[in-house]
XYZ file of N, CA, C and O in Angstrom:
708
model
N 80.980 104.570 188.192
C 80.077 103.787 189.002
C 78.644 104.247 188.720
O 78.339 105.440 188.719
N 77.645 103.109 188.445
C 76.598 103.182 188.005
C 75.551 103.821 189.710
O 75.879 103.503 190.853
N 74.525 104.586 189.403
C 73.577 104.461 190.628
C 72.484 104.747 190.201
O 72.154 105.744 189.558
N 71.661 103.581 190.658
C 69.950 103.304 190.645
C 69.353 104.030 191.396
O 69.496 103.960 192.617
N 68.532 104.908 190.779
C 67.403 105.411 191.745
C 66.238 104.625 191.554
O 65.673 104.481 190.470
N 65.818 104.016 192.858
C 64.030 103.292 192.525
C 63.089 104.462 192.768
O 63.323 105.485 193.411
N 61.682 104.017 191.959
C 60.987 105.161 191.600
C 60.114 105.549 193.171
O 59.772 104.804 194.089
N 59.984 106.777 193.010
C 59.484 107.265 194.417
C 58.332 107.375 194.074
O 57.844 107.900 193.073
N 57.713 106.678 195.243
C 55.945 106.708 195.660
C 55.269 107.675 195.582
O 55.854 108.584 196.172
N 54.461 107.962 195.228
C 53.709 109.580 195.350
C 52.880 109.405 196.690
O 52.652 108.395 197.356
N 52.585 110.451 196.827
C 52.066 111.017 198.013
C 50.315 110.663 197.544
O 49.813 110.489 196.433
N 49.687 110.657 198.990
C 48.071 110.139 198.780
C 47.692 111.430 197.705
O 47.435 111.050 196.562
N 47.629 112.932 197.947
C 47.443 113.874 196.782
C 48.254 113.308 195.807
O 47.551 112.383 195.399
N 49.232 113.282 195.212
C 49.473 113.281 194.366
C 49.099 112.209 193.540
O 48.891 112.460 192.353
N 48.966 110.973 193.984
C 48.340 110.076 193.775
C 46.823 109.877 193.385
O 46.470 108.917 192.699
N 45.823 110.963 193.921
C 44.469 111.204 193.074
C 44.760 112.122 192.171
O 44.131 112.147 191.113
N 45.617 112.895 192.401
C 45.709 114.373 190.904
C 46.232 112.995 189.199
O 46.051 112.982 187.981
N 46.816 112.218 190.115
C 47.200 111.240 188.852
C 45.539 110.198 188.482
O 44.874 109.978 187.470
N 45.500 110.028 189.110
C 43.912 109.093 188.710
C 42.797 110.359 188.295
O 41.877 109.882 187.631
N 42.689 111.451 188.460
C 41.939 112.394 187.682
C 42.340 112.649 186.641
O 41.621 112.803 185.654
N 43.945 112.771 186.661
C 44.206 112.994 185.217
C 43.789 111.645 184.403
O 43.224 111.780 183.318
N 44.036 110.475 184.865
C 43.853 109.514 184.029
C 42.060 108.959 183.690
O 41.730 108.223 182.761
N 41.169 109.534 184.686
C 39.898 109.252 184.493
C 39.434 110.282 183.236
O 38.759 109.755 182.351
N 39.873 112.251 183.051
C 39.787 112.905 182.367
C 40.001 112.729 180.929
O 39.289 113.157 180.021
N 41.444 111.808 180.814
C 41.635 111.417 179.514
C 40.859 110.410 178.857
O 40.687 110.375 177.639
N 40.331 109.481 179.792
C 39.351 108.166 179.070
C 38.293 108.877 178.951
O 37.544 108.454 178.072
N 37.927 109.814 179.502
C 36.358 110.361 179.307
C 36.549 110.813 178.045
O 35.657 110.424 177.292
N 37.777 111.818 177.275
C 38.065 112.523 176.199
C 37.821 111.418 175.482
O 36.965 111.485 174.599
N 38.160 110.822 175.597
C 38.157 109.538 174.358
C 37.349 108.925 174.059
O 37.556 108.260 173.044
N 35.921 108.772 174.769
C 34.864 108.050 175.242
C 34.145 109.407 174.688
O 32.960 109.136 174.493
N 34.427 110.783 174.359
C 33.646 111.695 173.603
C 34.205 112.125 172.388
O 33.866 113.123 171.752
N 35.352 111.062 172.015
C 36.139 112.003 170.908
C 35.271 111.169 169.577
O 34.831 110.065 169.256
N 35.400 112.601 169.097
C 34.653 112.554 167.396
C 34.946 111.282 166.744
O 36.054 110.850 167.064
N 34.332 110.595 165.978
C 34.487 109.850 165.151
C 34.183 110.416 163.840
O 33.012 110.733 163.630
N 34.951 110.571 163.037
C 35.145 111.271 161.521
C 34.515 109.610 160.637
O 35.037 108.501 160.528
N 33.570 110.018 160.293
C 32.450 108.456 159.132
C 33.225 109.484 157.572
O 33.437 110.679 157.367
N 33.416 108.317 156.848
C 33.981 108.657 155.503
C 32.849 109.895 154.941
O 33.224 111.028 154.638
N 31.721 109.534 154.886
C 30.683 110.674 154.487
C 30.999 111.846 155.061
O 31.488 112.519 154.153
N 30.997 112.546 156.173
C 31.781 113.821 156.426
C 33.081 113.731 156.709
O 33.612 114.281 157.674
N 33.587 113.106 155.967
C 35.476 113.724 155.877
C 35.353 114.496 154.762
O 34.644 114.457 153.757
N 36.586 115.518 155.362
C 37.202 116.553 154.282
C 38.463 115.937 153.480
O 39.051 116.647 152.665
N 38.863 114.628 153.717
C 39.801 114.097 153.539
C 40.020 112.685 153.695
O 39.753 112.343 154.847
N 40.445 111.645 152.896
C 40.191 110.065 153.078
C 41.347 109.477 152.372
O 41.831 110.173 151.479
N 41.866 108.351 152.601
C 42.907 107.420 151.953
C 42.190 106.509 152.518
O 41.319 106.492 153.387
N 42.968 105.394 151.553
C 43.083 104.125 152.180
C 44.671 103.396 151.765
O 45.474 103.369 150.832
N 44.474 102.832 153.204
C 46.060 102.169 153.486
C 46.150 100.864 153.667
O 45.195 100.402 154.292
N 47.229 99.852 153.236
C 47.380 98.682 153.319
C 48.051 98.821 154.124
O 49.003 99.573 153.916
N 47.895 98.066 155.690
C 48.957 97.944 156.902
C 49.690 97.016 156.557
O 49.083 96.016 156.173
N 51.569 96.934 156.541
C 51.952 96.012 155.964
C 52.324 95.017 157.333
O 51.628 95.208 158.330
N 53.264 94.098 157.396
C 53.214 93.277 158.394
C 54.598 93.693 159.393
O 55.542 94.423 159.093
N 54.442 93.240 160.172
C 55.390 93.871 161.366
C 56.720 92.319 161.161
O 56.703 91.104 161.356
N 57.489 93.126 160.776
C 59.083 92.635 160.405
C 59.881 92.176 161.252
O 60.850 92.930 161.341
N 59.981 90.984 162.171
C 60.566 90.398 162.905
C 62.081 89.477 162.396
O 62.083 88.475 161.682
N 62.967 89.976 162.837
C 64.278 89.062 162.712
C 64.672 88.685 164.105
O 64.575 89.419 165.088
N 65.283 87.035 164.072
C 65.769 86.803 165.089
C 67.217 86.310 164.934
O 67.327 85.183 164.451
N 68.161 86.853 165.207
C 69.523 86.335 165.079
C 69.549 84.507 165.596
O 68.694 84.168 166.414
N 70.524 83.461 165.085
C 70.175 82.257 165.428
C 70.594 82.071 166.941
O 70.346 81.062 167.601
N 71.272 83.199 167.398
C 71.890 82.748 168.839
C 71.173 83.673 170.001
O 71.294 83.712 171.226
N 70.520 84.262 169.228
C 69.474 84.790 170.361
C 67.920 84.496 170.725
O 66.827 84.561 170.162
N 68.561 84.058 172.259
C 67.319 83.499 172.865
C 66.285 83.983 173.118
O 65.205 83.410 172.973
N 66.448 85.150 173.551
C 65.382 85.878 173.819
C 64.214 86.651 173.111
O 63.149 87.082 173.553
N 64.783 86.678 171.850
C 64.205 87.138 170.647
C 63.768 85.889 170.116
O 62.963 86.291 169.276
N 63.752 84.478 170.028
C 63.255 83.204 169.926
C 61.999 82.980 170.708
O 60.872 82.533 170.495
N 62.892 83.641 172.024
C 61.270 83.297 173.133
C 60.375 84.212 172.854
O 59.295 83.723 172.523
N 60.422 85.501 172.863
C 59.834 86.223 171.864
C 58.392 85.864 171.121
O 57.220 85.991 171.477
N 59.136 85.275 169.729
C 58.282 84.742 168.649
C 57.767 83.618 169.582
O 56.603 83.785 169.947
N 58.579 82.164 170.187
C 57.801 81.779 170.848
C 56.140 82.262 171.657
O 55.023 81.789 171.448
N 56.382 82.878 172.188
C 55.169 83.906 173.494
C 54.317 84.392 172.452
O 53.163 83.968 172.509
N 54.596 85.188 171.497
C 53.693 85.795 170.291
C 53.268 84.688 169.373
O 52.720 85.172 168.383
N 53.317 83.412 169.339
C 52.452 82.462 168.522
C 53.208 82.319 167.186
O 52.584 81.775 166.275
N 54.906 82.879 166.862
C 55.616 83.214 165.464
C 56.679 82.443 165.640
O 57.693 82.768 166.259
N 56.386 80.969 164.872
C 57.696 80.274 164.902
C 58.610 80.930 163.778
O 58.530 81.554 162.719
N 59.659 80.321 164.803
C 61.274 81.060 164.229
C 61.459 79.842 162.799
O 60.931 78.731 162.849
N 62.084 80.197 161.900
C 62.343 79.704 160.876
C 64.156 79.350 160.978
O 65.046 80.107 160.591
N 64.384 77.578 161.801
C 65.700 77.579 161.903
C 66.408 77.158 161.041
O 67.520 76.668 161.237
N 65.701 77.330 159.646
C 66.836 76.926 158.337
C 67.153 78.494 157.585
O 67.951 78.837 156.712
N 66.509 78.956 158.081
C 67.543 80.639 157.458
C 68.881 80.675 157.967
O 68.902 80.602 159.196
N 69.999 80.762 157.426
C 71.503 80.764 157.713
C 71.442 81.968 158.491
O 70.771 82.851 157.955
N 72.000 82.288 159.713
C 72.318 83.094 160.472
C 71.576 83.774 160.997
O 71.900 84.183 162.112
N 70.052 84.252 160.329
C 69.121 85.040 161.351
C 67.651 84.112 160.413
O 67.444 83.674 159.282
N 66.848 84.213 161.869
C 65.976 83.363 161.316
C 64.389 84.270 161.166
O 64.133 84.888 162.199
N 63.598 84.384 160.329
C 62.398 85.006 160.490
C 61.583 84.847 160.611
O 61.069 84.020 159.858
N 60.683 85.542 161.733
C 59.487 85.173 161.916
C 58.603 85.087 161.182
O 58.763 85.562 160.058
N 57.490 84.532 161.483
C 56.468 84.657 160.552
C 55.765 86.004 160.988
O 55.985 86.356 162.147
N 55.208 86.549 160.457
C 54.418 87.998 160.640
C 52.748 87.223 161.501
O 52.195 86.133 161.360
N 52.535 88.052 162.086
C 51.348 87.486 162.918
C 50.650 88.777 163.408
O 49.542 88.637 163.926
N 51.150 89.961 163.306
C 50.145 91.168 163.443
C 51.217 92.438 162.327
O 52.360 92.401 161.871
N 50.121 93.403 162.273
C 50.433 94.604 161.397
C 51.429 95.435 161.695
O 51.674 95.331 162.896
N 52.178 96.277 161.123
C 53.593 96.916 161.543
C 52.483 98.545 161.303
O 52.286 99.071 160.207
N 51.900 99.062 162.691
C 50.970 100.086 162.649
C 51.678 101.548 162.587
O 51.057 102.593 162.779
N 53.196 101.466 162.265
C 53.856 102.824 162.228
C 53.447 103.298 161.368
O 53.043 104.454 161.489
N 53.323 102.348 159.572
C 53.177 103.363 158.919
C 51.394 103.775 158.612
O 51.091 104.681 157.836
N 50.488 103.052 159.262
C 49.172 103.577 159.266
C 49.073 104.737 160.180
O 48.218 105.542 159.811
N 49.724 105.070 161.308
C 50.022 105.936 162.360
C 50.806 107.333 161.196
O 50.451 108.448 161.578
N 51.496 107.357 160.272
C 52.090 108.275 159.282
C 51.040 108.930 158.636
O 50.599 110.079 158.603
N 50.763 107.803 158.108
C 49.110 108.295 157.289
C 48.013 108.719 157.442
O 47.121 108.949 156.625
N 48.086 108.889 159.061
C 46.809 109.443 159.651
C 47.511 110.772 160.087
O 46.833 111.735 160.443
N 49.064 110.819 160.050
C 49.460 112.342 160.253
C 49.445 112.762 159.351
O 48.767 113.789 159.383
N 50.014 112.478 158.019
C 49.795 112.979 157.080
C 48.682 113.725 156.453
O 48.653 114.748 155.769
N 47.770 112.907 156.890
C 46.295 113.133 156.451
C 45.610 114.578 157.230
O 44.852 115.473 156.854
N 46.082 114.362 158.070
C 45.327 115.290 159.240
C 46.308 116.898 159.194
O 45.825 117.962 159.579
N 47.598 116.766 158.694
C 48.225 117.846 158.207
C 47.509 118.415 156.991
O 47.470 119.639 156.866
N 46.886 117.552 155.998
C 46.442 118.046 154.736
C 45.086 118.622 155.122
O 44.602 119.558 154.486
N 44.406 118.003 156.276
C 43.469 118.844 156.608
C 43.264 119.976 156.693
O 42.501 120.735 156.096
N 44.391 120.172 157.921
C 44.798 121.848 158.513
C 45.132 122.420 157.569
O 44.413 123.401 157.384
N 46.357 122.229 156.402
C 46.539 123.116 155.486
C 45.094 123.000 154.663
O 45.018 123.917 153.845
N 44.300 122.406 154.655
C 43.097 123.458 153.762
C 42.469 123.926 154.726
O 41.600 124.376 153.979
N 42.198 124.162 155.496
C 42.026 125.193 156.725
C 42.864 126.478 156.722
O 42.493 127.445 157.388
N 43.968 126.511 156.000
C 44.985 127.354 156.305
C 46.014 127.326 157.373
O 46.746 128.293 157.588
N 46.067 126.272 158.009
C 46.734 126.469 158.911
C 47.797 125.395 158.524
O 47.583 124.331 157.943
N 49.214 125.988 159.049
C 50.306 125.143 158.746
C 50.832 124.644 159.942
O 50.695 125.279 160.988
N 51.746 122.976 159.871
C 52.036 122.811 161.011
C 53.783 123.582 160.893
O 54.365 123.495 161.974
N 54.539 124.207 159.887
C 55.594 124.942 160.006
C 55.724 125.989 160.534
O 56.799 126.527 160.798
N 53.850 126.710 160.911
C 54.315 128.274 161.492
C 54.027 127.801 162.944
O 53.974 128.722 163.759
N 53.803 126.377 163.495
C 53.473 126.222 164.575
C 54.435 125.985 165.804
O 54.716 124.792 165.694
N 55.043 126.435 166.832
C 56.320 126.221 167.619
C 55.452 124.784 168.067
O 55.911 123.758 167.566
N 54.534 124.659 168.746
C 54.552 122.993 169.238
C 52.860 122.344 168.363
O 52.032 123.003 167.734
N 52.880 120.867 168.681
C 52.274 120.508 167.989
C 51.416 119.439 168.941
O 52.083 118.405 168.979
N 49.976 119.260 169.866
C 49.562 118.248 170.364
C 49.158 117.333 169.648
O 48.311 117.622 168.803
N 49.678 115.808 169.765
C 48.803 114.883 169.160
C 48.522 113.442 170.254
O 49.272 112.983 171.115
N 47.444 113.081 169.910
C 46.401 112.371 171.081
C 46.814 110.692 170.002
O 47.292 111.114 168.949
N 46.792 109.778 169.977
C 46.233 108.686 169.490
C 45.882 107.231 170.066
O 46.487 106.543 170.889
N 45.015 107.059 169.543
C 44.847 105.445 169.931
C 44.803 104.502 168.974
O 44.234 104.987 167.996
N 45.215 103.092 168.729
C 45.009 102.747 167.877
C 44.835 100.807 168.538
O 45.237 100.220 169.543
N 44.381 100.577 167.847
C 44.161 98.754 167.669
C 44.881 98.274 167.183
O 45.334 98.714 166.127
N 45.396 96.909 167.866
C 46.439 95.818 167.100
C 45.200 95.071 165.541
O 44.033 94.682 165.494
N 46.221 95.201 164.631
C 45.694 94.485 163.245
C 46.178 93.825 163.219
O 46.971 93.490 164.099
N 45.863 92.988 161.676
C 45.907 91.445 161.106
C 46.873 92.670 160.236
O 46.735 93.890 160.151
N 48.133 91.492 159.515
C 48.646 92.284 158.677
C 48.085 92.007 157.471
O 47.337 91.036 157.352
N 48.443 93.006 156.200
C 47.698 93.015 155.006
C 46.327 93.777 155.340
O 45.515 93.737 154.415
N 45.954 94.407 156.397
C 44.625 95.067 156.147
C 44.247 96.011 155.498
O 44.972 96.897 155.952
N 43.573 96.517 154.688
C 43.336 97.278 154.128
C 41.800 98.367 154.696
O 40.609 98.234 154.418
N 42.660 99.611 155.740
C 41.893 100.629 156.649
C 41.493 101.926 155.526
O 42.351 102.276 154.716
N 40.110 102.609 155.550
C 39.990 103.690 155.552
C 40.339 104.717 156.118
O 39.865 104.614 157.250
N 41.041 105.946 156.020
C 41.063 106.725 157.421
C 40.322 108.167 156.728
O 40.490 108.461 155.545
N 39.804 108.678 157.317
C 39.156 109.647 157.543
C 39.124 111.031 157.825
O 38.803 110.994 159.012
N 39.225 112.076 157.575
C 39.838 113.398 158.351
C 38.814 114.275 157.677
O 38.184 114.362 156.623
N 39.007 114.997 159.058
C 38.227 116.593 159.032
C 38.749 117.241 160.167
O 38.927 116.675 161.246
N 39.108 118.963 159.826
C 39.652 119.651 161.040
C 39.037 120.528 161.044
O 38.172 120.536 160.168
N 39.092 121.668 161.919
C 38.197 123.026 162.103
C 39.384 123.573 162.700
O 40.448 122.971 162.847
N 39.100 124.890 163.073
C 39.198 126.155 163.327
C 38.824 126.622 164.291
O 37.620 126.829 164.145
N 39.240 127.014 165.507
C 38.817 127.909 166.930
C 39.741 129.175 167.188
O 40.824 129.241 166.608
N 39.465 129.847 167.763
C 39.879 130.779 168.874
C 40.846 130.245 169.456
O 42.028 130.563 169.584
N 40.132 129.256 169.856
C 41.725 127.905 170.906
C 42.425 127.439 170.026
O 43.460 127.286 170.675
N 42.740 126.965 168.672
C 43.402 126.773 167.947
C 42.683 126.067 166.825
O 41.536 126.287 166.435
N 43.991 124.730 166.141
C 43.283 124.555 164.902
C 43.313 122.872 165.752
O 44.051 122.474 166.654
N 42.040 122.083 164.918
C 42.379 120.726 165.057
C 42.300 119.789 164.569
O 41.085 119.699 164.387
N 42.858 118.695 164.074
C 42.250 117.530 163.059
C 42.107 116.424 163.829
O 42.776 116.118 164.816
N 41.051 115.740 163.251
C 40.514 114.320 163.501
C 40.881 113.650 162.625
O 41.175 114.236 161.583
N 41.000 112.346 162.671
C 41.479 111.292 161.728
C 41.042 109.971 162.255
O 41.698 109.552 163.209
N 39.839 109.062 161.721
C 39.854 108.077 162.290
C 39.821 107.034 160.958
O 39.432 107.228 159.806
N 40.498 105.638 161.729
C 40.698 104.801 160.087
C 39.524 103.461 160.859
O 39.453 103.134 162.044
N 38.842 103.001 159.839
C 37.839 102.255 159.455
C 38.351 101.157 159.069
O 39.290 101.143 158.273
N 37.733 99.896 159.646
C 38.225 98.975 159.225
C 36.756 97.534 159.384
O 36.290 97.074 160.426
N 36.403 97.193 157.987
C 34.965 96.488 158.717
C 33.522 97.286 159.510
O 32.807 96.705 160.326
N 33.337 98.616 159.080
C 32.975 99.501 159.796
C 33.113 99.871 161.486
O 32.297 100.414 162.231
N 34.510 99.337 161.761
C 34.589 99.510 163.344
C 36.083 100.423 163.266
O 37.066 100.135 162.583
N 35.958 101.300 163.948
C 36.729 102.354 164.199
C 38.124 101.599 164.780
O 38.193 100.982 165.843
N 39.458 101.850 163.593
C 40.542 101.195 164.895
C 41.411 102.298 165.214
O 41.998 102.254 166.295
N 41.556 103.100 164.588
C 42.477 104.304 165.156
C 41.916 105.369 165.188
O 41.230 105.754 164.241
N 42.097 106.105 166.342
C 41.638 107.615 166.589
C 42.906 108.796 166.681
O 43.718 108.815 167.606
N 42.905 109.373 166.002
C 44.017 110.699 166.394
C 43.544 111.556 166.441
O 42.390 111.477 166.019
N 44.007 113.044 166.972
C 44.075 114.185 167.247
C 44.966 115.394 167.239
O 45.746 115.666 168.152
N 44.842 115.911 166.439
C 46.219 116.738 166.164
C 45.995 118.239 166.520
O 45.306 118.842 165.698
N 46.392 118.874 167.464
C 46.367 120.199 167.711
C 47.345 120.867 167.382
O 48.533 120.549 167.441
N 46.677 122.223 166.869
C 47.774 123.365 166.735
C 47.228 124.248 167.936
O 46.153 124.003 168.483
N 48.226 125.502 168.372
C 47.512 126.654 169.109
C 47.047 127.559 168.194
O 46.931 127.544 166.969
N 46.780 128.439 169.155
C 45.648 129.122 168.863
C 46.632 130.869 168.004
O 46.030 131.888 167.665
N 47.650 130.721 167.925
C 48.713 131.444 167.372
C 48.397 131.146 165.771
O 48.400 132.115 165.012
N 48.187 130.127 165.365
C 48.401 129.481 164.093
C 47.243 129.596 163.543
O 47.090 129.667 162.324
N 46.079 129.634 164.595
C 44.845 129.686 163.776
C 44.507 131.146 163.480
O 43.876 131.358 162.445
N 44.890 132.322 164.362
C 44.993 133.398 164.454
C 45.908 134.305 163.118
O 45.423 135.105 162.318
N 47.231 133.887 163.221
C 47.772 133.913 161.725
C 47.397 133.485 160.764
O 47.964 134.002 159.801
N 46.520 132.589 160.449
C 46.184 131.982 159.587
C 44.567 132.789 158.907
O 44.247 133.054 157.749
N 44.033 132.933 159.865
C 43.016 133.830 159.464
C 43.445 135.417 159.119
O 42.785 136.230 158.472
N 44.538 135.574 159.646
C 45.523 137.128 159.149
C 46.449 136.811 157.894
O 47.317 137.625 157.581
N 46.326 135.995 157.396
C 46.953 135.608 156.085
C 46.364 135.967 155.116
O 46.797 135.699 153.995
């Protein structure tokens, strides 16, 4: 036998400790670095490819779907029908900005293998598929740990921001290396 718990209300405190946390984080973001290709330590560019929609022919809901998103279903494909692509499949630009931001830290010296945990922050914008983004990286070095920036360019307007932290263990070993 199945049992539902509905979600419990927070309390009036607990309820501002949550809206501080959430005012704290937009402020971070509203000061977080923007990495311009001219000071990166590090740059690619990536073609976002298109976000891969299948709809089986007997499912409705995945019809209504493409319906609601503006992607007619294609009902002469035998058995599953495909959408048309209508925005970018941003996982693998989201890879490439980890990737990138790892290659940072390791020329910093710092690895993300000697690290037990790993913070990462991101934001990113819905694309057109087929875009072709700059992304950007530069990391440093603290006391508090190690960190990379990564932002990808697109039209000169910033669409993704990441943040990748190591602690301060890694930057510490790393300068003892």
């Amino acid at each position: 036998e199945d049992v539902v718990v509905p979600p419990v209300p927070l309390g009036e405190a607990a309820l501002e400790l949550a809206g501080q946390r959430f005012r704290a984080l937009e402020q971070r973001w509203q000061r977080a670095r923007l990495v311009r290709a001219a000071g990166a330590e590090a740059s690619a560019d990536v073609c976002v490819p298109a976000l891969e929609h299948k709809v089986a022919a007997d499912d409705s809901d995945g019809a209504a779907i493409g319906r609601l998103s503006g992607r007619a279903v294609d009902k002469e494909s035998p058995g599953a029908a495909a959408v048309a692509p209508a925005m970018a499949d941003t996982g693998p630009l989201l890879q490439a900005a980890m990737d990138l931001a790892e290659s940072a830290l390791l020329a910093k010296g710092m690895s993300l293998a000697s690290s037990p945990e790993v913070s990462l922050e991101f934001e990113i914008s819905p694309l057109a598929a087929g875009a072709t983004v700059r992304l950007a990286a530069c990391a440093e070095q603290s006391a508090a740990g190690g960190c990379a920036t990564v932002t990808a360019w697109l039209r000169g307007e910033p669409v993704l921001r990441l943040k990748m932290r190591l602690p301060s263990e890694c930057a510490i070993k790393a300068e003892s290396d």
